[in-house]
mmCIF file of C-alpha atoms in Angstrom:
data_model
loop_
_atom_site.group_PDB
_atom_site.id
_atom_site.type_symbol
_atom_site.label_atom_id
_atom_site.label_comp_id
_atom_site.label_asym_id
_atom_site.label_seq_id
_atom_site.Cartn_x
_atom_site.Cartn_y
_atom_site.Cartn_z
ATOM 1 C CA MET A 11 25.215 36.244 29.206
ATOM 2 C CA PRO A 12 26.537 33.720 31.761
ATOM 3 C CA MET A 13 29.468 31.687 30.470
ATOM 4 C CA ALA A 14 27.742 28.420 31.411
ATOM 5 C CA LYS A 15 24.789 29.316 29.189
ATOM 6 C CA LEU A 16 27.144 30.375 26.392
ATOM 7 C CA ARG A 17 28.969 27.060 26.594
ATOM 8 C CA ASN A 18 25.665 25.174 26.400
ATOM 9 C CA ILE A 19 24.658 27.093 23.270
ATOM 10 C CA ILE A 20 28.029 26.434 21.653
ATOM 11 C CA LYS A 21 27.780 22.754 22.535
ATOM 12 C CA THR A 22 24.278 22.520 21.040
ATOM 13 C CA LEU A 23 25.365 24.232 17.835
ATOM 14 C CA SER A 24 28.411 21.984 17.571
ATOM 15 C CA ILE A 25 26.288 18.852 17.903
ATOM 16 C CA PHE A 26 23.844 20.198 15.311
ATOM 17 C CA PHE A 27 26.642 20.889 12.862
ATOM 18 C CA PHE A 28 28.176 17.468 13.457
ATOM 19 C CA LEU A 29 24.878 15.742 12.683
ATOM 20 C CA ILE A 30 24.444 17.739 9.473
ATOM 21 C CA ALA A 31 28.014 17.002 8.404
ATOM 22 C CA ALA A 32 27.655 13.311 9.181
ATOM 23 C CA THR A 33 24.386 13.016 7.275
ATOM 24 C CA ALA A 34 25.436 14.848 4.119
ATOM 25 C CA PRO A 35 28.028 12.322 2.887
ATOM 26 C CA SER A 36 25.555 9.472 3.286
ATOM 27 C CA LEU A 37 22.950 11.387 1.314
ATOM 28 C CA SER A 38 25.371 12.086 -1.531
ATOM 29 C CA SER A 39 26.702 8.541 -1.589
ATOM 30 C CA ALA A 40 23.171 7.197 -1.942
ATOM 31 C CA THR A 41 23.086 8.584 -5.470
ATOM 32 C CA SER A 42 26.641 7.570 -6.346
ATOM 33 C CA ALA A 43 27.303 4.504 -8.472
ATOM 34 C CA THR A 44 31.006 4.353 -7.701
ATOM 35 C CA ASP A 45 30.692 2.552 -4.359
ATOM 36 C CA THR A 46 28.491 -0.319 -5.577
ATOM 37 C CA PHE A 47 30.000 -3.555 -4.223
ATOM 38 C CA VAL A 48 31.175 -5.976 -6.923
ATOM 39 C CA PHE A 49 33.336 -8.527 -5.084
ATOM 40 C CA GLY A 50 35.797 -8.942 -2.248
ATOM 41 C CA GLY A 51 38.201 -11.604 -1.052
ATOM 42 C CA CYS A 52 40.631 -12.305 1.770
ATOM 43 C CA SER A 53 43.717 -14.439 2.238
ATOM 44 C CA GLN A 54 43.754 -17.229 4.794
ATOM 45 C CA GLN A 55 46.933 -16.090 6.548
ATOM 46 C CA LYS A 56 46.271 -13.976 9.644
ATOM 47 C CA PHE A 57 48.341 -11.374 11.468
ATOM 48 C CA SER A 58 48.338 -10.591 15.179
ATOM 49 C CA PRO A 59 46.840 -7.350 16.501
ATOM 50 C CA ALA A 60 49.449 -4.651 17.231
ATOM 51 C CA SER A 61 52.016 -6.586 15.180
ATOM 52 C CA ALA A 62 54.629 -5.046 12.892
ATOM 53 C CA TYR A 63 52.606 -6.104 9.860
ATOM 54 C CA GLU A 64 49.474 -4.375 11.136
ATOM 55 C CA SER A 65 51.448 -1.142 11.557
ATOM 56 C CA ASN A 66 52.882 -1.441 8.039
ATOM 57 C CA LEU A 67 49.460 -2.311 6.604
ATOM 58 C CA ASN A 68 47.917 0.769 8.209
ATOM 59 C CA SER A 69 50.662 2.905 6.666
ATOM 60 C CA LEU A 70 50.052 1.272 3.305
ATOM 61 C CA LEU A 71 46.293 1.869 3.368
ATOM 62 C CA THR A 72 46.849 5.492 4.368
ATOM 63 C CA SER A 73 49.201 5.881 1.400
ATOM 64 C CA LEU A 74 46.577 4.443 -0.946
ATOM 65 C CA VAL A 75 43.930 6.893 0.246
ATOM 66 C CA ASN A 76 46.278 9.886 0.069
ATOM 67 C CA SER A 77 47.598 8.984 -3.377
ATOM 68 C CA ALA A 78 44.094 8.631 -4.811
ATOM 69 C CA THR A 79 43.610 12.396 -4.446
ATOM 70 C CA TYR A 80 46.012 13.021 -7.341
ATOM 71 C CA SER A 81 46.386 9.728 -9.239
ATOM 72 C CA SER A 82 44.022 7.084 -10.632
ATOM 73 C CA TYR A 83 46.523 4.278 -9.977
ATOM 74 C CA ASN A 84 49.440 3.701 -7.653
ATOM 75 C CA ASN A 85 51.165 0.949 -5.722
ATOM 76 C CA PHE A 86 53.230 0.975 -2.553
ATOM 77 C CA THR A 87 55.498 -1.359 -0.639
ATOM 78 C CA ILE A 88 56.040 -0.722 3.081
ATOM 79 C CA MET A 89 59.140 -2.664 4.013
ATOM 80 C CA GLY A 90 59.251 -4.701 7.205
ATOM 81 C CA SER A 91 62.103 -6.338 9.063
ATOM 82 C CA SER A 92 61.122 -9.587 7.339
ATOM 83 C CA SER A 93 59.307 -10.496 4.153
ATOM 84 C CA SER A 94 56.218 -11.557 6.099
ATOM 85 C CA ASP A 95 56.026 -8.092 7.701
ATOM 86 C CA THR A 96 56.259 -6.257 4.359
ATOM 87 C CA ALA A 97 52.937 -4.817 3.170
ATOM 88 C CA ARG A 98 52.359 -4.493 -0.577
ATOM 89 C CA GLY A 99 49.303 -2.910 -2.108
ATOM 90 C CA LEU A 100 47.723 -0.972 -4.946
ATOM 91 C CA PHE A 101 44.598 0.882 -5.952
ATOM 92 C CA GLN A 102 43.049 1.351 -9.361
ATOM 93 C CA CYS A 103 40.218 3.768 -10.161
ATOM 94 C CA ARG A 104 37.918 3.414 -13.138
ATOM 95 C CA GLY A 105 39.415 5.358 -15.998
ATOM 96 C CA ASP A 106 36.534 7.808 -16.411
ATOM 97 C CA LEU A 107 36.373 8.943 -12.765
ATOM 98 C CA SER A 108 37.330 12.447 -11.694
ATOM 99 C CA MET A 109 40.016 12.756 -9.026
ATOM 100 C CA PRO A 110 37.518 13.678 -6.275
ATOM 101 C CA ASN A 111 35.400 10.620 -7.083
ATOM 102 C CA CYS A 112 38.488 8.432 -7.280
ATOM 103 C CA ALA A 113 39.634 9.577 -3.839
ATOM 104 C CA THR A 114 36.165 9.055 -2.387
ATOM 105 C CA CYS A 115 35.884 5.570 -3.862
ATOM 106 C CA VAL A 116 39.304 4.443 -2.604
ATOM 107 C CA ALA A 117 38.590 5.817 0.873
ATOM 108 C CA ARG A 118 35.324 3.863 0.953
ATOM 109 C CA ALA A 119 37.029 0.707 -0.271
ATOM 110 C CA VAL A 120 39.701 1.000 2.411
ATOM 111 C CA SER A 121 37.064 1.547 5.100
ATOM 112 C CA GLN A 122 35.154 -1.554 3.954
ATOM 113 C CA VAL A 123 38.007 -3.996 3.417
ATOM 114 C CA GLY A 124 38.975 -4.043 7.107
ATOM 115 C CA PRO A 125 35.614 -5.376 8.341
ATOM 116 C CA LEU A 126 35.492 -7.701 5.325
ATOM 117 C CA CYS A 127 38.964 -9.157 6.003
ATOM 118 C CA PRO A 128 39.673 -8.747 9.734
ATOM 119 C CA PHE A 129 43.304 -9.502 10.643
ATOM 120 C CA THR A 130 44.067 -11.198 7.324
ATOM 121 C CA CYS A 131 47.393 -10.474 5.642
ATOM 122 C CA GLY A 132 45.775 -10.123 2.243
ATOM 123 C CA GLY A 133 42.570 -8.525 1.050
ATOM 124 C CA ALA A 134 41.005 -7.293 -2.178
ATOM 125 C CA LEU A 135 37.866 -5.272 -2.789
ATOM 126 C CA GLN A 136 36.285 -4.266 -6.087
ATOM 127 C CA LEU A 137 33.728 -1.481 -6.093
ATOM 128 C CA ALA A 138 32.100 -0.240 -9.280
ATOM 129 C CA GLY A 139 34.472 2.719 -9.359
ATOM 130 C CA CYS A 140 37.727 1.389 -7.925
ATOM 131 C CA TYR A 141 39.764 -1.614 -6.831
ATOM 132 C CA ILE A 142 42.210 -2.098 -3.957
ATOM 133 C CA LYS A 143 44.417 -5.049 -3.075
ATOM 134 C CA TYR A 144 47.079 -5.691 -0.442
ATOM 135 C CA ASP A 145 49.123 -8.654 0.791
ATOM 136 C CA ASN A 146 52.416 -9.585 2.413
ATOM 137 C CA ILE A 147 53.093 -11.865 -0.559
ATOM 138 C CA SER A 148 54.505 -10.330 -3.722
ATOM 139 C CA PHE A 149 51.923 -9.829 -6.477
ATOM 140 C CA LEU A 150 52.826 -6.450 -7.974
ATOM 141 C CA GLY A 151 53.774 -6.563 -11.636
ATOM 142 C CA GLN A 152 52.650 -10.148 -12.061
ATOM 143 C CA GLU A 153 50.081 -11.012 -14.715
ATOM 144 C CA ASP A 154 47.235 -13.116 -13.330
ATOM 145 C CA LYS A 155 44.311 -14.246 -15.479
ATOM 146 C CA THR A 156 42.529 -16.224 -12.783
ATOM 147 C CA VAL A 157 38.752 -15.770 -13.023
ATOM 148 C CA VAL A 158 37.661 -13.929 -9.857
ATOM 149 C CA LEU A 159 34.043 -13.213 -10.785
ATOM 150 C CA LYS A 160 31.818 -14.178 -13.688
ATOM 151 C CA LYS A 161 28.193 -13.125 -14.035
ATOM 152 C CA CYS A 162 25.926 -13.513 -17.030
ATOM 153 C CA GLY A 163 22.398 -12.282 -17.476
ATOM 154 C CA SER A 164 19.408 -13.929 -19.046
ATOM 155 C CA SER A 165 19.329 -14.581 -22.795
ATOM 156 C CA GLU A 166 15.649 -13.712 -22.956
ATOM 157 C CA GLY A 167 14.916 -10.891 -25.373
ATOM 158 C CA TYR A 168 18.360 -10.813 -26.972
ATOM 159 C CA ASN A 169 18.111 -10.962 -30.774
ATOM 160 C CA THR A 170 20.625 -11.644 -33.530
ATOM 161 C CA ASP A 171 21.170 -7.947 -34.185
ATOM 162 C CA GLY A 172 21.918 -7.377 -30.524
ATOM 163 C CA ILE A 173 24.455 -10.204 -30.484
ATOM 164 C CA SER A 174 26.191 -8.766 -33.553
ATOM 165 C CA ARG A 175 26.418 -5.318 -31.980
ATOM 166 C CA ARG A 176 27.613 -6.842 -28.698
ATOM 167 C CA ASP A 177 30.386 -8.682 -30.528
ATOM 168 C CA ALA A 178 31.316 -5.530 -32.432
ATOM 169 C CA VAL A 179 31.582 -3.533 -29.198
ATOM 170 C CA LEU A 180 33.725 -6.206 -27.536
ATOM 171 C CA THR A 181 35.956 -6.415 -30.617
ATOM 172 C CA GLU A 182 36.391 -2.659 -30.426
ATOM 173 C CA LEU A 183 37.502 -3.036 -26.812
ATOM 174 C CA VAL A 184 40.069 -5.680 -27.784
ATOM 175 C CA ASN A 185 41.464 -3.484 -30.545
ATOM 176 C CA GLY A 186 41.461 -0.324 -28.453
ATOM 177 C CA GLY A 187 44.531 0.999 -26.703
ATOM 178 C CA GLY A 188 45.209 2.021 -23.147
ATOM 179 C CA TYR A 189 44.440 0.497 -19.786
ATOM 180 C CA PHE A 190 40.837 1.747 -19.729
ATOM 181 C CA ARG A 191 38.545 1.175 -22.686
ATOM 182 C CA ALA A 192 34.860 1.957 -23.181
ATOM 183 C CA GLY A 193 32.580 1.967 -26.180
ATOM 184 C CA GLY A 194 29.067 1.326 -27.370
ATOM 185 C CA SER A 195 26.656 0.753 -30.211
ATOM 186 C CA GLY A 196 23.050 1.765 -29.651
ATOM 187 C CA ASP A 197 21.814 0.171 -26.460
ATOM 188 C CA VAL A 198 24.924 -2.026 -26.110
ATOM 189 C CA GLN A 199 27.689 -0.636 -23.913
ATOM 190 C CA GLY A 200 31.045 -2.197 -23.095
ATOM 191 C CA MET A 201 33.951 -1.440 -20.796
ATOM 192 C CA GLY A 202 37.295 -3.001 -19.937
ATOM 193 C CA GLN A 203 40.253 -2.099 -17.761
ATOM 194 C CA CYS A 204 43.605 -3.483 -16.627
ATOM 195 C CA VAL A 205 45.338 -2.936 -13.320
ATOM 196 C CA GLY A 206 48.138 -0.430 -13.777
ATOM 197 C CA ASP A 207 50.995 -2.690 -12.697
ATOM 198 C CA LEU A 208 50.748 -4.691 -15.945
ATOM 199 C CA THR A 209 52.799 -3.855 -19.006
ATOM 200 C CA VAL A 210 50.986 -2.771 -22.173
ATOM 201 C CA SER A 211 51.398 -6.210 -23.736
ATOM 202 C CA GLU A 212 50.262 -7.964 -20.533
ATOM 203 C CA CYS A 213 47.200 -5.698 -20.408
ATOM 204 C CA GLN A 214 46.339 -6.560 -24.013
ATOM 205 C CA ASP A 215 46.729 -10.260 -23.281
ATOM 206 C CA CYS A 216 44.624 -10.058 -20.126
ATOM 207 C CA LEU A 217 41.794 -8.108 -21.750
ATOM 208 C CA GLY A 218 41.831 -10.404 -24.776
ATOM 209 C CA THR A 219 41.365 -13.376 -22.452
ATOM 210 C CA ALA A 220 38.607 -11.662 -20.445
ATOM 211 C CA ILE A 221 36.668 -10.626 -23.546
ATOM 212 C CA GLY A 222 37.078 -14.053 -25.138
ATOM 213 C CA ARG A 223 35.718 -15.689 -21.982
ATOM 214 C CA LEU A 224 32.900 -13.146 -21.874
ATOM 215 C CA LYS A 225 31.732 -14.043 -25.398
ATOM 216 C CA ASN A 226 32.101 -17.762 -24.859
ATOM 217 C CA ASP A 227 30.725 -18.099 -21.328
ATOM 218 C CA CYS A 228 27.894 -15.565 -21.486
ATOM 219 C CA GLY A 229 26.788 -16.387 -25.021
ATOM 220 C CA THR A 230 23.658 -14.366 -25.781
ATOM 221 C CA ALA A 231 23.137 -12.978 -22.269
ATOM 222 C CA VAL A 232 21.797 -9.415 -22.037
ATOM 223 C CA PHE A 233 24.728 -8.512 -19.774
ATOM 224 C CA GLY A 234 28.033 -10.049 -18.839
ATOM 225 C CA ASP A 235 30.836 -9.382 -16.351
ATOM 226 C CA MET A 236 34.197 -11.131 -16.459
ATOM 227 C CA PHE A 237 36.637 -10.119 -13.734
ATOM 228 C CA LEU A 238 40.086 -11.660 -13.877
ATOM 229 C CA ALA A 239 42.664 -11.016 -11.162
ATOM 230 C CA LYS A 240 44.349 -8.195 -13.106
ATOM 231 C CA CYS A 241 41.700 -6.998 -15.585
ATOM 232 C CA TYR A 242 37.995 -7.075 -16.353
ATOM 233 C CA ALA A 243 35.551 -6.689 -19.216
ATOM 234 C CA ARG A 244 31.818 -5.960 -19.026
ATOM 235 C CA TYR A 245 28.928 -5.293 -21.356
ATOM 236 C CA SER A 246 25.255 -4.494 -20.934
ATOM 237 C CA THR A 247 22.132 -3.532 -22.849
ATOM 238 C CA ASP A 248 19.157 -1.357 -21.958
ATOM 239 C CA GLY A 249 17.340 -4.515 -20.948
ATOM 240 C CA ALA A 250 19.998 -5.502 -18.434
ATOM 241 C CA GLN A 251 19.275 -4.619 -14.816
ATOM 242 C CA HIS A 252 22.420 -6.025 -13.232
ATOM 243 C CA TYR A 253 24.922 -3.284 -12.295
ATOM 244 C CA ALA A 254 22.575 -0.821 -13.998
ATOM 245 C CA LYS A 255 23.960 2.119 -12.028
ATOM 246 C CA SER A 256 27.598 1.411 -12.741
ATOM 247 C CA HIS A 257 26.857 0.740 -16.407
ATOM 248 C CA ASN A 258 25.819 4.343 -16.821
ATOM 249 C CA TYR A 259 29.495 5.312 -16.433
ATOM 250 C CA LYS A 260 28.465 8.501 -14.645
ATOM 251 C CA THR A 261 29.884 10.045 -11.493
ATOM 252 C CA ASN A 262 28.338 11.990 -8.653
ATOM 253 C CA TYR A 263 30.916 14.731 -8.335
ATOM 254 C CA GLY A 264 28.298 17.443 -8.793
ATOM 255 C CA GLY A 265 26.161 16.099 -5.952
ATOM 256 C CA GLU A 266 29.106 15.731 -3.581
ATOM 257 C CA ARG A 267 30.340 19.205 -4.472
ATOM 258 C CA THR A 268 26.895 20.626 -3.694
ATOM 259 C CA PHE A 269 26.903 19.023 -0.256
ATOM 260 C CA ALA A 270 30.443 20.289 0.331
ATOM 261 C CA ILE A 271 29.270 23.840 -0.404
ATOM 262 C CA ILE A 272 26.290 23.435 1.947
ATOM 263 C CA ILE A 273 28.524 22.124 4.724
ATOM 264 C CA GLY A 274 30.939 25.018 4.180
ATOM 265 C CA LEU A 275 28.144 27.561 4.463
ATOM 266 C CA LEU A 276 26.759 25.890 7.595
ATOM 267 C CA ALA A 277 30.206 25.909 9.146
ATOM 268 C CA ALA A 278 30.574 29.626 8.441
ATOM 269 C CA VAL A 279 27.163 30.385 9.949
ATOM 270 C CA VAL A 280 27.867 28.341 13.083
ATOM 271 C CA LEU A 281 31.268 29.963 13.584
ATOM 272 C CA LEU A 282 29.739 33.423 13.129
ATOM 273 C CA ILE A 283 27.020 32.696 15.715
ATOM 274 C CA ILE A 284 29.584 31.363 18.180
ATOM 275 C CA PHE A 285 31.758 34.457 17.647
ATOM 276 C CA LEU A 286 28.843 36.869 18.155
ATOM 277 C CA LEU A 287 27.730 35.052 21.300
ATOM 278 C CA PHE A 288 31.258 35.183 22.595
ATOM 279 C CA LEU A 289 31.474 38.952 21.964
ATOM 280 C CA ARG A 290 28.127 39.425 23.684
ATOM 281 C CA GLY A 291 29.381 37.538 26.719
ATOM 282 C CA VAL A 292 32.548 39.619 26.838
ATOM 283 C CA CYS A 293 30.610 42.898 26.513
ATOM 284 C CA SER A 294 28.150 41.836 29.209
ATOM 285 C CA ARG A 295 30.969 41.155 31.637
ATOM 286 C CA GLY A 296 32.649 44.444 30.700
ATOM 287 C CA GLY A 297 29.454 46.427 31.382
ATOM 288 C CA LYS A 298 29.118 45.153 34.932
#
């Protein structure tokens, strides 16, 4: 077989494999609840392209993505020659996520925060499954109970029994331990989490404030979300449609693993075909 023809076949197969590989992640992510956008925000201070801060920020974001493969929370500080060039950041995955889903979520958050906050020194992005934040201003280890996002559903259809069970679930979250807390009673489900740079007592204080605001501000709403700067609390019922996917508290690791297996098999097949075509070309030249 002429080498030119062999190269064309290899090129065609490579393009085919690339298209399959590029499509598979998007298909798996379509069924994943972890990358549902919740909120994002940016600082007003800007940095210049190709500046020292941009280089440090890129290193920081890379560290966040790499660390998420083995940890559900971490923070980093990339020192600069001045305080304004120092990049500080953290990531926090939802407490019930597997490591593969945590890594996937953080990678998606990092890829989205750049377009959301172009050339800003600070940025934060909350997806249903994870949270990332960075800035050149110190914020690590500082409790912050500023309300970032509050959403309450309709009160229509919520009865006295439902309110009582909602309150019981939220009380259980307040009394629970740890940085991630989840519970439920019948069709009422609740969840709360603190960012890992808080102390245990700061986490308890933050969640207590979030849950208190949730009860007071959302009243008899069929769902409620209260995101403070360093913690959040949420509840929902079967009748609530808002954040329905993320309220299921399920991951898509099985689906992503299936696609990974398919891609691996396709890669093996393509490599085998390329190898056999190569051998055929070599034998053809040897027989002449």
